Coordinates of C-alpha atoms in Angstrom, one line a residue:
M1 CA -7.5 12.8 26.8
Q2 CA -4.6 10.5 27.5
A3 CA -1.6 11.7 29.5
Y4 CA 1.4 12.9 27.6
L5 CA 4.8 14.5 28.3
T6 CA 6.2 17.6 26.7
T7 CA 9.6 19.0 26.0
E8 CA 10.7 22.6 26.4
E9 CA 10.3 23.0 22.6
G10 CA 6.7 21.9 22.8
I11 CA 7.0 18.3 21.5
Y12 CA 4.3 16.0 22.9
Y13 CA 5.4 12.5 23.4
K14 CA 4.1 9.4 25.1
S15 CA 6.8 8.2 27.6
E16 CA 10.4 8.5 28.6
D17 CA 11.0 5.1 27.0
V18 CA 10.5 6.6 23.6
H19 CA 11.5 10.2 23.9
P20 CA 12.6 12.7 21.3
F21 CA 16.3 12.9 20.3
A22 CA 18.2 16.1 20.4
W23 CA 17.9 16.4 16.6
H24 CA 14.1 16.0 16.8
K25 CA 14.0 19.0 19.1
A26 CA 16.1 21.1 16.8
A27 CA 14.2 20.1 13.7
F28 CA 10.8 20.6 15.5
T29 CA 11.8 24.1 16.4
E30 CA 12.6 25.0 12.8
L31 CA 9.7 23.3 11.1
R32 CA 6.7 23.5 13.5
E33 CA 5.2 26.7 12.1
L34 CA 5.7 25.8 8.4
E35 CA 2.9 24.7 6.2
Y36 CA 5.1 22.3 4.3
A37 CA 8.5 20.8 4.8
A38 CA 10.9 18.1 3.7
I39 CA 12.3 15.9 6.4
L40 CA 15.6 14.4 5.1
A41 CA 17.0 12.0 7.6
D42 CA 19.2 8.9 7.2
V43 CA 17.8 5.5 7.9
G44 CA 17.6 4.9 11.6
C45 CA 17.5 8.6 12.6
G46 CA 13.7 8.6 13.4
K47 CA 12.1 10.8 10.7
S48 CA 8.8 9.1 11.2
A49 CA 8.8 10.2 14.9
L50 CA 9.5 13.8 13.9
F51 CA 6.6 13.8 11.5
L52 CA 4.3 12.6 14.1
Y53 CA 5.5 15.2 16.6
L54 CA 4.7 17.8 14.0
A55 CA 1.3 16.4 13.2
V56 CA 0.4 16.3 16.9
H57 CA 1.6 19.9 17.3
K58 CA -0.8 21.0 14.5
Y59 CA -3.6 19.0 16.0
M60 CA -3.1 20.6 19.5
Q61 CA -3.1 24.0 17.8
G62 CA -6.4 23.2 16.1
I63 CA -4.9 23.4 12.6
A64 CA -5.3 19.7 11.7
N65 CA -7.5 16.8 12.7
A66 CA -6.6 14.2 10.1
V67 CA -3.5 12.7 8.3
L68 CA -3.4 11.1 4.9
L69 CA -0.2 9.2 4.8
F70 CA 1.2 7.5 1.7
A71 CA 4.0 4.9 2.1
P72 CA 5.5 2.1 0.0
N73 CA 3.9 -1.3 0.0
S74 CA 6.7 -2.8 2.1
V75 CA 6.3 -0.4 5.0
Y76 CA 2.9 1.3 5.0
R77 CA 1.4 -1.3 7.5
Q78 CA 4.2 -0.6 9.9
W79 CA 2.9 2.9 10.4
A80 CA -0.3 1.4 11.7
T81 CA 1.3 -1.3 13.9
Q82 CA 4.4 0.5 15.1
Q83 CA 5.1 4.1 14.4
I84 CA 1.8 5.8 15.4
E85 CA 1.4 3.6 18.5
Q86 CA 4.9 4.6 19.7
H87 CA 5.0 8.3 18.8
C88 CA 1.5 9.7 18.7
A89 CA 0.8 11.2 22.1
V90 CA -2.8 12.1 21.5
P91 CA -5.9 9.9 20.9
Y92 CA -6.1 8.6 17.4
S93 CA -8.0 6.3 15.0
I94 CA -6.6 4.5 12.0
C95 CA -7.9 3.3 8.7
V96 CA -5.6 1.3 6.5
W97 CA -6.4 1.1 2.8
G98 CA -5.7 -2.3 1.2
E99 CA -6.6 -4.7 4.0
H100 CA -9.9 -5.8 2.5
S101 CA -11.6 -6.2 -0.9
P102 CA -11.7 -3.0 -3.0
A103 CA -15.4 -2.6 -2.4
K104 CA -15.1 -3.0 1.4
D105 CA -12.0 -0.7 1.5
K106 CA -14.0 2.0 -0.4
R107 CA -16.9 1.7 2.0
L108 CA -14.7 1.9 5.1
V109 CA -12.8 4.9 3.9
A110 CA -16.0 6.7 3.0
E111 CA -17.3 6.1 6.5
F112 CA -14.0 7.0 8.1
T113 CA -13.8 10.2 6.1
H114 CA -16.9 11.7 7.8
E115 CA -17.0 10.0 11.2
A116 CA -16.2 12.1 14.3
C117 CA -13.0 11.3 16.1
D118 CA -11.7 12.4 19.5
G119 CA -8.2 12.8 18.2
L120 CA -6.3 12.5 15.0
K121 CA -7.6 10.4 12.1
F122 CA -4.9 8.5 10.2
L123 CA -5.7 7.2 6.7
I124 CA -2.8 5.1 5.6
V125 CA -2.5 4.2 2.0
N126 CA -0.1 2.2 -0.1
I127 CA 1.4 4.7 -2.6
E128 CA 0.7 2.3 -5.4
A129 CA -3.0 3.1 -5.1
M130 CA -2.2 6.5 -6.6
S131 CA -0.8 4.9 -9.8
H132 CA -4.3 5.0 -11.3
D133 CA -7.4 7.2 -11.0
T134 CA -9.8 4.6 -9.6
Y135 CA -9.9 5.8 -6.0
L136 CA -8.4 9.3 -6.4
D137 CA -11.8 11.0 -5.7
L138 CA -12.1 9.0 -2.5
F139 CA -8.8 10.2 -1.1
K140 CA -9.5 13.7 -2.3
D141 CA -12.8 13.7 -0.4
F142 CA -10.9 12.7 2.7
V143 CA -8.5 15.6 2.3
A144 CA -11.3 18.1 1.6
S145 CA -13.7 16.9 4.3
N146 CA -11.1 17.2 7.1
K147 CA -8.4 19.5 8.2
T148 CA -5.9 17.2 6.6
I149 CA -2.1 16.9 6.7
V150 CA -0.8 14.9 3.7
C151 CA 2.5 13.1 4.0
V152 CA 4.5 11.0 1.6
D153 CA 6.9 8.6 3.2
E154 CA 9.9 7.4 1.1
A155 CA 9.0 10.3 -1.1
T156 CA 11.3 9.5 -4.0
R157 CA 8.4 7.3 -5.1
I158 CA 7.0 10.6 -6.6
K159 CA 10.3 11.9 -8.1
T160 CA 9.3 11.2 -11.8
H161 CA 7.2 14.2 -12.7
T162 CA 5.3 12.6 -15.6
A163 CA 4.5 9.3 -13.8
K164 CA 0.8 8.8 -13.1
R165 CA 1.4 8.2 -9.5
T166 CA 3.3 11.6 -9.2
V167 CA 0.6 13.5 -11.1
N168 CA -2.1 12.2 -8.9
V169 CA -0.3 12.9 -5.6
V170 CA 0.8 16.4 -6.7
F171 CA -2.3 17.6 -8.4
G172 CA -5.1 15.1 -7.8
L173 CA -5.6 15.9 -4.1
N174 CA -6.1 19.6 -4.8
R175 CA -8.6 21.7 -6.8
T176 CA -6.8 22.6 -10.0
R177 CA -7.7 24.1 -13.4
F178 CA -5.7 23.5 -16.5
I179 CA -5.9 25.0 -20.0
G180 CA -4.3 22.2 -22.1
K181 CA -1.3 21.2 -20.1
R182 CA -0.9 24.6 -18.4
L183 CA -1.9 25.0 -14.8
V184 CA -3.9 28.2 -14.4
D185 CA -5.4 27.9 -11.0
V186 CA -4.9 25.8 -7.9
E187 CA -6.5 25.5 -4.4
M188 CA -4.5 23.5 -1.9
L189 CA -7.1 21.4 0.0
S190 CA -4.7 20.1 2.7
V191 CA -3.6 22.2 5.7
A192 CA 0.0 21.0 5.6
R193 CA 2.3 18.7 3.6
Y194 CA 5.4 16.8 4.4
I195 CA 7.8 14.5 2.5
L196 CA 10.0 12.0 4.3
T197 CA 13.1 10.4 2.8
G198 CA 16.7 9.6 3.5
S199 CA 18.3 11.0 0.4
I200 CA 16.2 13.4 -1.5
V201 CA 18.3 13.1 -4.6
T202 CA 18.7 9.4 -5.6
N203 CA 19.6 9.8 -9.2
S204 CA 19.8 13.5 -10.2
P205 CA 18.8 17.0 -9.1
Y206 CA 15.8 16.6 -11.3
D207 CA 14.2 14.5 -8.6
L208 CA 13.7 17.6 -6.5
Y209 CA 11.2 19.1 -9.0
S210 CA 8.3 16.8 -8.3
L211 CA 9.0 16.4 -4.6
F212 CA 8.8 20.2 -3.9
N213 CA 6.0 20.6 -6.3
F214 CA 4.0 18.3 -4.0
L215 CA 4.9 20.5 -1.0
K216 CA 3.8 23.6 -2.9
I217 CA 2.6 23.5 -6.5
N218 CA 4.9 25.6 -8.7
F219 CA 7.4 25.8 -5.9
F220 CA 10.3 26.6 -8.3
N221 CA 8.1 28.9 -10.4
M222 CA 9.2 27.3 -13.6
A223 CA 8.2 24.4 -15.9
F224 CA 10.2 21.2 -15.8
T225 CA 11.9 21.9 -19.1
Q226 CA 13.1 25.2 -17.6
F227 CA 14.2 23.4 -14.4
K228 CA 16.3 21.0 -16.4
A229 CA 17.9 23.8 -18.4
R230 CA 18.6 25.7 -15.2
Y231 CA 20.2 22.8 -13.3
G232 CA 21.3 20.3 -15.9
I233 CA 23.8 20.1 -18.8
E234 CA 22.2 18.2 -21.6
R235 CA 22.5 17.8 -25.4
K236 CA 19.8 17.5 -28.0
C237 CA 19.8 14.3 -29.9
Q238 CA 17.7 12.7 -32.7
N239 CA 17.0 9.0 -33.2
N240 CA 16.7 7.1 -36.4
A241 CA 13.0 7.8 -36.6
G242 CA 13.6 11.5 -36.3
R243 CA 12.4 11.9 -32.8
I244 CA 14.1 14.7 -30.8
Y245 CA 15.2 13.9 -27.2
F246 CA 17.7 15.2 -24.7
K247 CA 20.4 13.3 -22.7
K248 CA 22.8 14.4 -20.1
L249 CA 26.4 15.0 -21.2
T250 CA 28.9 12.4 -20.2
L251 CA 32.2 13.0 -18.5
K252 CA 33.9 12.0 -21.7
E253 CA 31.9 14.6 -23.7
M254 CA 32.7 17.3 -21.2
Q255 CA 36.4 16.4 -21.4
E256 CA 36.2 16.6 -25.2
I257 CA 34.6 20.0 -25.0
R258 CA 37.3 21.4 -22.8
K259 CA 40.0 20.0 -25.2
H260 CA 38.2 21.5 -28.3
V261 CA 38.1 24.9 -26.5
S262 CA 41.8 24.7 -25.5
D263 CA 42.6 23.8 -29.2
G264 CA 41.0 27.1 -30.3
C265 CA 37.7 25.8 -31.7
P266 CA 35.0 28.4 -31.5
M267 CA 32.6 27.7 -28.6
D268 CA 29.5 28.5 -30.7
Y269 CA 30.5 25.8 -33.2
I270 CA 31.2 23.3 -30.3
A271 CA 27.7 24.1 -28.9
L272 CA 26.1 23.4 -32.3
N273 CA 28.1 20.2 -32.8
Y274 CA 27.2 18.8 -29.3
G275 CA 23.6 19.9 -29.5
T276 CA 23.9 22.1 -26.3
T277 CA 23.9 25.8 -25.5
L278 CA 26.7 28.3 -25.5
S279 CA 26.1 29.0 -21.8
D280 CA 26.6 25.3 -21.0
I281 CA 29.9 25.3 -22.9
L282 CA 31.0 28.3 -20.9
F283 CA 30.0 26.6 -17.7
I284 CA 31.9 23.4 -18.5
V285 CA 35.0 25.4 -19.4
N286 CA 34.9 27.7 -16.4
H287 CA 34.4 24.7 -14.0
P288 CA 37.1 22.3 -15.0
N289 CA 36.7 20.1 -12.0
I290 CA 33.0 19.1 -12.5
T291 CA 32.5 15.5 -13.5
L292 CA 28.7 15.3 -13.4
P293 CA 26.3 17.2 -15.8
W294 CA 24.8 19.5 -13.2
K295 CA 25.1 23.2 -12.6
N296 CA 23.9 25.9 -10.2
L297 CA 23.5 23.4 -7.4
D298 CA 24.4 25.8 -4.7
E299 CA 21.5 28.0 -5.8
L300 CA 19.2 24.9 -5.8
K301 CA 20.2 24.0 -2.3
T302 CA 19.6 27.6 -1.1
R303 CA 16.1 27.5 -2.6
I304 CA 15.0 24.4 -0.8
Q305 CA 16.9 25.0 2.5
P306 CA 14.2 27.1 4.3
W307 CA 11.6 24.3 3.9
S308 CA 13.8 21.3 4.7
Y309 CA 15.7 19.8 7.5
T310 CA 18.6 17.4 6.9
V311 CA 20.3 15.2 9.5
K312 CA 22.9 12.5 9.0
I313 CA 23.1 9.4 11.0
E314 CA 26.4 10.3 12.5
D315 CA 24.9 13.4 14.0
C316 CA 22.4 11.2 15.9
F317 CA 24.6 8.4 17.2
A318 CA 28.1 8.8 18.5
D319 CA 28.5 5.6 20.6
I320 CA 28.8 2.0 19.6
P321 CA 26.1 1.2 17.1
E322 CA 22.9 -0.5 17.9
R323 CA 21.2 -3.1 15.8
Q324 CA 17.9 -2.2 14.0
Y325 CA 15.7 -4.7 12.3
M326 CA 13.2 -3.9 9.6
T327 CA 10.8 -6.0 7.6
L328 CA 10.0 -5.2 4.0
D329 CA 6.6 -6.8 3.2
V330 CA 6.2 -8.3 -0.2
D331 CA 3.0 -9.5 -1.9
M332 CA 3.5 -12.3 -4.4
S333 CA 2.1 -12.1 -7.9
E334 CA -1.0 -14.1 -8.7
T335 CA 1.1 -16.6 -10.6
Q336 CA 3.4 -17.1 -7.7
K337 CA 0.4 -17.6 -5.3
K338 CA -1.0 -20.3 -7.6
I339 CA 2.3 -22.1 -7.9
Y340 CA 3.0 -21.8 -4.2
A341 CA -0.4 -23.2 -3.2
S342 CA -0.1 -26.1 -5.8
L343 CA 3.4 -26.9 -4.8
K344 CA 2.6 -26.9 -1.1
R345 CA -0.4 -29.2 -1.6
N346 CA 1.4 -31.6 -3.9
L347 CA 4.7 -31.8 -2.1
Y348 CA 2.9 -32.2 1.3
V349 CA 1.3 -35.4 -0.1
A350 CA 4.4 -36.6 -2.0
L351 CA 6.6 -36.2 1.0
G352 CA 4.5 -38.2 3.4
A353 CA 1.9 -35.8 4.8
E354 CA 1.5 -36.1 8.6
E355 CA 4.5 -38.5 8.8
M356 CA 7.0 -36.2 7.2
T357 CA 10.6 -36.4 8.4
V358 CA 12.7 -33.4 9.3
T359 CA 14.5 -33.8 6.0
N360 CA 11.3 -33.8 4.0
K361 CA 10.0 -30.8 5.9
L362 CA 13.2 -28.9 5.0
V363 CA 12.7 -30.0 1.3
L364 CA 9.2 -28.6 1.5
V365 CA 10.4 -25.3 3.0
T366 CA 13.2 -25.0 0.5
R367 CA 10.9 -25.5 -2.5
L368 CA 8.3 -23.0 -1.2
Q369 CA 11.0 -20.4 -0.3
Q370 CA 12.3 -20.6 -3.9
V371 CA 8.9 -19.6 -5.1
T372 CA 8.7 -16.6 -2.7
G373 CA 12.0 -15.5 -4.2
G374 CA 10.5 -15.6 -7.7
F375 CA 11.8 -19.0 -8.9
V376 CA 10.6 -22.5 -9.3
A377 CA 12.9 -25.5 -9.1
L378 CA 12.9 -27.8 -12.2
R379 CA 13.9 -31.3 -10.9
E380 CA 12.4 -34.5 -9.8
M381 CA 12.2 -35.2 -6.1
D382 CA 14.9 -37.8 -6.2
Q383 CA 17.4 -35.6 -8.1
P384 CA 20.4 -34.3 -6.0
L385 CA 20.4 -30.6 -5.1
A386 CA 23.5 -30.1 -7.1
D387 CA 21.5 -30.7 -10.3
L388 CA 18.9 -28.2 -9.3
E389 CA 17.8 -25.9 -12.1
M390 CA 15.7 -22.8 -11.2
R391 CA 13.5 -20.9 -13.6
L392 CA 12.1 -17.4 -13.1
I393 CA 8.4 -17.5 -12.5
V394 CA 7.3 -14.0 -13.4
E395 CA 8.8 -10.7 -14.6
P396 CA 9.0 -8.3 -12.8
N397 CA 9.9 -10.2 -9.7
P398 CA 7.9 -8.7 -6.8
K399 CA 10.5 -9.4 -4.1
Y400 CA 13.3 -8.0 -6.3
Q401 CA 11.1 -4.9 -7.1
V402 CA 10.7 -4.1 -3.3
L403 CA 14.5 -4.7 -2.8
M404 CA 15.5 -2.4 -5.7
E405 CA 13.0 0.4 -4.8
D406 CA 14.1 0.4 -1.2
I407 CA 17.8 0.7 -2.1
D408 CA 17.0 3.4 -4.6
N409 CA 14.8 5.3 -2.2
T410 CA 17.3 5.0 0.7
G411 CA 20.1 6.2 -1.5
E412 CA 22.8 4.9 0.9
Y413 CA 25.7 3.0 -0.3
P414 CA 27.5 0.6 0.0
V415 CA 25.0 -2.1 0.9
I416 CA 25.3 -5.9 1.2
I417 CA 22.6 -8.4 0.1
F418 CA 22.5 -12.0 1.3
C419 CA 20.6 -14.6 -0.7
R420 CA 20.1 -18.3 0.1
Y421 CA 20.1 -19.3 -3.5
V422 CA 22.7 -18.7 -6.3
A423 CA 20.0 -18.1 -8.9
E424 CA 18.7 -15.2 -6.7
V425 CA 22.2 -13.7 -6.5
R426 CA 22.7 -13.9 -10.3
Y427 CA 19.3 -12.3 -11.0
I428 CA 19.8 -9.5 -8.5
V429 CA 23.3 -8.6 -9.7
E430 CA 22.2 -8.6 -13.4
H431 CA 19.1 -6.4 -12.7
L432 CA 20.6 -4.0 -10.2
R433 CA 23.5 -3.1 -12.5
T434 CA 20.9 -2.0 -15.1
D435 CA 18.2 -0.5 -12.8
L436 CA 20.5 1.5 -10.5
E437 CA 23.5 2.0 -12.7
R438 CA 25.7 1.2 -9.8
T439 CA 28.8 -1.1 -9.4
V440 CA 27.4 -4.4 -8.3
E441 CA 29.5 -7.5 -7.6
M442 CA 28.7 -11.0 -6.5
I443 CA 30.4 -13.5 -4.2
I444 CA 29.3 -17.1 -4.7
G445 CA 31.0 -20.4 -4.7
D446 CA 32.4 -20.4 -8.2
V447 CA 34.0 -16.9 -7.8
K448 CA 37.7 -17.6 -7.3
M449 CA 39.3 -16.5 -4.0
K450 CA 41.6 -14.0 -5.6
D451 CA 38.6 -12.4 -7.4
R452 CA 36.7 -12.2 -4.0
E453 CA 39.7 -10.5 -2.4
K454 CA 39.7 -7.9 -5.2
I455 CA 35.9 -7.3 -4.8
L456 CA 36.3 -6.8 -1.1
A457 CA 39.3 -4.5 -1.5
D458 CA 37.3 -2.4 -4.0
F459 CA 34.4 -2.4 -1.6
D460 CA 36.6 -1.0 1.2
K461 CA 37.8 1.7 -1.2
G462 CA 34.3 2.7 -2.2
A463 CA 34.6 1.4 -5.7
V464 CA 31.9 -1.2 -5.2
D465 CA 28.4 0.0 -4.3
V466 CA 26.6 -3.3 -3.7
I467 CA 27.8 -6.8 -2.9
V468 CA 25.4 -9.7 -3.4
A469 CA 26.4 -13.0 -1.8
T470 CA 25.4 -16.3 -0.4
P471 CA 26.0 -16.4 3.4
G472 CA 28.4 -19.3 3.2
C473 CA 30.8 -17.3 1.0
L474 CA 30.7 -14.1 3.0
S475 CA 29.1 -14.5 6.4
T476 CA 32.3 -15.3 8.3
G477 CA 35.7 -13.9 8.7
R478 CA 35.1 -10.5 7.0
N479 CA 35.1 -7.0 8.3
L480 CA 32.6 -5.1 6.2
Q481 CA 31.8 -2.1 8.4
K482 CA 32.2 0.1 5.4
S483 CA 28.5 -0.6 5.0
H484 CA 25.9 -0.4 7.8
I485 CA 23.0 -1.9 5.8
I486 CA 22.4 -5.5 5.1
Y487 CA 19.4 -6.9 3.1
F488 CA 18.4 -10.5 3.6
Y489 CA 16.6 -11.5 0.4
S490 CA 16.1 -15.0 1.7
N491 CA 17.1 -16.8 4.9
D492 CA 17.7 -20.4 6.0
Y493 CA 17.0 -21.8 9.5
S494 CA 20.6 -21.4 10.7
A495 CA 20.7 -18.9 13.5
D496 CA 24.5 -19.1 13.5
S497 CA 24.7 -18.3 9.8
R498 CA 22.4 -15.3 10.4
L499 CA 24.3 -14.0 13.4
Q500 CA 27.6 -14.4 11.5
A501 CA 26.2 -12.5 8.6
E502 CA 24.9 -9.7 10.8
G503 CA 28.3 -9.5 12.5
R504 CA 30.0 -8.5 9.3
I505 CA 29.0 -4.9 9.9
H506 CA 28.3 -4.8 13.7
R507 CA 31.8 -4.6 15.0
A508 CA 34.5 -2.3 16.3
G509 CA 35.0 0.7 13.9
Q510 CA 31.4 0.8 12.8
K511 CA 30.2 4.4 13.1
F512 CA 26.5 3.9 12.4
P513 CA 23.6 1.8 13.7
C514 CA 23.5 -1.5 11.9
I515 CA 20.3 -1.9 9.9
Y516 CA 19.1 -5.3 8.8
K517 CA 16.2 -5.6 6.4
D518 CA 14.4 -8.8 5.7
L519 CA 12.3 -9.2 2.6
V520 CA 9.3 -11.3 3.6
C521 CA 6.4 -12.5 1.4
R522 CA 3.3 -12.1 3.5
G523 CA 1.5 -15.3 4.5
T524 CA 4.3 -17.6 3.3
V525 CA 7.1 -19.7 4.7
D526 CA 9.2 -16.5 4.8
E527 CA 7.4 -15.5 7.9
R528 CA 7.9 -18.9 9.6
V529 CA 11.6 -18.7 8.9
I530 CA 11.9 -15.3 10.4
A531 CA 9.9 -16.3 13.5
A532 CA 12.1 -19.4 13.9
L533 CA 15.3 -17.3 13.7
K534 CA 13.9 -14.9 16.3
D535 CA 13.2 -17.8 18.6
K536 CA 16.7 -19.2 18.1
K537 CA 18.2 -15.7 18.7
D538 CA 16.2 -15.4 21.9
L539 CA 17.5 -18.7 23.1
I540 CA 21.1 -17.7 22.2
D541 CA 20.7 -14.4 24.1
Y542 CA 19.2 -16.3 27.1
M543 CA 22.2 -18.7 27.2
R544 CA 24.5 -15.7 27.1
G545 CA 22.6 -14.0 29.9
D546 CA 21.4 -11.1 27.7
L547 CA 17.7 -12.0 27.9
I548 CA 15.4 -13.3 30.5
L549 CA 12.9 -15.8 29.2
D550 CA 9.6 -16.5 31.0
S551 CA 10.0 -20.2 30.2
L552 CA 11.9 -22.5 28.0

């Protein structure tokens, strides 16, 4: 067995270079004997490391010998290439689902399930594989055939209780028996379960139901409709077709209810008129300061507290913030791949093949990069860039989907998004406003300076959640440390532009580590641009004396 280090708390870790933080030790002490737990840590705190410390602990105790880990498409490979290698102090073997053809993946997982391993076995799966039943029995067999810990990273992916993905993760990995829709018997096949996320509630307290149902089926000892009635304030509505549905009361409706009560209107009549309950009317009246349609949240927090550990980023880092870089992997749609390959082939010939000039190479990169962002340029080669018209290739846009889901799962605001192309900015702004129901503003060339100043002032006040901009309009001369997260939807080759954009949040007064996330379509020009920027950054650091290069 390989050498490892231990802390007084019993954490096994690999080296002093990557050692547990103080909060890791405190959380480990609280969670190590639990069969299930929610690790709720802000981005950059190191929740992945804590989970691995706990998994190794259960392995050393003889409780577990395998881990089934679900993670989003953009990060699941990083568990195999980074997190486990850095933080797993015992021998391990890894199988990653989705790296081969479905038939080969199925064969490899079946073999991996039953093979002996001197250490922990990690089966790492893109959570999207649970959106259908095709391979559910395969993953269930892995859980049943080993002493398996099941973990869901970025667990808000299973927050919707009726979604197929959620149903499969919560129920499909266990032995269950239903009569109709009613669960009458369950046998948990895993030895332990964990969820990892930054903000466990991204939209509403209803998100908690499925997350804790995964940790322990029937955790809240009530059906979802009862859960909503207990913690939400809703009204019954009917559409034109006669279908009954429920919607949350708005702030305006709650204000109207308080006014009706103050005017002497009977509360039972108000409840009937608004399609809600008398108890909800009483709650609204007795809590005049509430502005959101939730109730009994202190009780809800108390119920989940013994099985969760929460840490904020400010509790982890007190000094000047560091820079943290993350890559969110994106897989292009089949339509994008065909257009990309065709465009690459045809443009390469049209622009001169082996004798391409620097300018022509940049044209090729530009056109290909537009495709990775979800657009295709409609213009002849001799048309000026100013006349460029860009058309959306496919809906939904894969790169946008990864961006939106990561923002939603992280649940941290405000954020800044940089895009190379105006068409990308406009598309993202339009869709984020609908998908996240947040205040989203854009700063591009045709936004007047006075309007930009108002947007930035509102951003500083917390009235704007997301700014989407082109680097040339926002990358210099602005202090934006109100945010500590920047997404780069697309990059150009300018290292100076990139460093200037990064510097908007990495400056005096910043309280948190600065997190930079690049959205990169795998196997495309996106990877080459990132590699080139890194090379340029290394050279800049070398010239400043911050880095020693082996050679130039």
